Amino acid sequence: MAGHGSKKVIFAALAGNAAIAVTKFAAAVFTGSSAMMSEGIHSMVDTGNQGLLLYGMRKARQPADERHPFGYGAELYFWSFVVALLIFAVGAGVSIYEGIQKVLEPHPVSDPYIAYAVLGLAFIFEAGAWWIAFKEFNQVRGGKNFLTAVHDSKDPTVFTVLFEDTAAMLGLVVAFLGLLGAQILGLPWLDGAASIVIGIILGATAVLLAYETKGLLIGEGAGPELVASVRSIVEAAPAVHALNEIRTLHRGPQDVLLALSVDFEDQLNAGAVEDAIYALEIAIKRQNPIVKRLFIEVQASRHHQEMLKAEIESDPKI
């Protein structure tokens, strides 16, 4: 599940984009600016996207049931991927189409100063939402650089809003330059060209978001810190002879499925092994609360190696 901070970021972006979208559309109708129309579409798509992220967060909180025994945590990843597709198909596609139409049939923008005022206000609102998202992202990225933190993040809500707001501010700058160029140089097609550039910015943002959320949707393992923590707990247990394998899977930002293959000491009886497994489960979950489901396979090391060898032989691509 995404945390309270993620929800705060989304609500801030949702409120800002809804107000900005109405203002931009009104300015686009009044001035006839293609770039302003593209910006209005952009804000409308962003507003819908935040709604989808909130819906995904709510669905991800559903408890596990018979049809979905591991829960609904991946719902958030699915809806984040849908958001990326919408940015590409609706935001980028319509903006580029609008821009091409304006370039082919240019017409002057009436009263551009209204558009400038709207763009200025929109930039202030977008910058405020961006700053909230950026602060939230900084809290979770630690000492990692920006791109590494995005790649390693298991919560798509924060970096999705951050990317959207960054693209929005870039789009506002492009729209301003397009309108200014059209006014000063007397080249109305520059307004359409700005719309095309805005579409390209949205397309690039959508591709990057789709790439990151695709990995989460397919299934990514937990970070090295969690794996190291589990390894140290298991290997320190007196009943354990060897840890054969650790496999992890993020079902949601705060929901990890953990599977272990453990070789216990041979002299232990069945009851002692059961007690050891219970102790390991308590210790692992206490130190790593995001581990929601834990499965421990009792397997001799030699048998584990034989199974791995058999897997390699049956599939040469491994």
Phi, psi and omega in degrees: 000147175281151184276179180298323180300319179298319181294322178298318179299315183292318179296321178297315180293321180297313181296315181296313183293324179297315179293319181294320182300314180299316181296317181295318180296320178297317179294323180295318179294320184288321185263338184077019182280128177290321179297321178294322177297318178298320179294322177297317178298318179302311181293324178296316178297317179298321179298313177298323180296318178296323175298320179293322178296319177296321177297317178297321178296320179293316179296324182294339180277355179299138178290157178297148177222188185295323181283332181230076187295341178259014175088184186246020184304327182288352175304321180298320179292321179297312183290332174294323177292321177298321177302315179299319179295321180293320178301318182289309188286312185271304184298301183291315184299311182292321179298316179294319178298313179301317181295317179297318179299319181289323178294320181287326180230072185290145173214148185295151176272125180274135178049065183294342182294332174296318179296320179298317181296317179296317179298320179296314178296318180298321180296320179297314180295317180296320180296323178295314178295321178298319182295321177297315180294321182293318178297318179296318180294321179297328181293331185257346184276343179065225181267008182284152173287169190301307185293322178296319180296320177296315182296324183275345185294140176255002178245101185285347186295316185292310183287337175294312179296320180298316178294318180299315181292324176296314177297323180296316180292322175297319179297321179296319178297316180296317179299318179298313180296321179297314179294318180297317178297317179297323182285311186285316184273349181069032181242089185298339180293341178297331176297317176292322178298322177298321178297320178296317179298319177301317177299321179294319177299315179296320179298316179296320178298317181296319180297317180295317178295319180297320180297315182290317183285334177300317179300319179293321182293319178293321179128113178245148178282167178289165181291164182297333180295316180294317180299317179296321178297314180297317180300316181295322180293313184292313184291338178277348181290129183296336182278350185267128174275318180199148173263116184280315188199146173237128174231132181233156178209125175280118173267349179187172182304324181239037183215104182245133172264126185238128176235131181236144169247119188233135174259110180272162179301137187295331185283353181285140174274176185300319180297319180294323178295318178299317179296321180294320179296317179297317180296320178296317181298316179297314183294318182293314182289329178292320181277336182228081185299340181284352174282103184268328180227132186226128178235128180243120178263126177274117187207129176296145183302319182295323178293322178297317179296322178296321179293318178297319180297321179294322178297318180295318181292328181280338179224098183299342181285343181289000000 
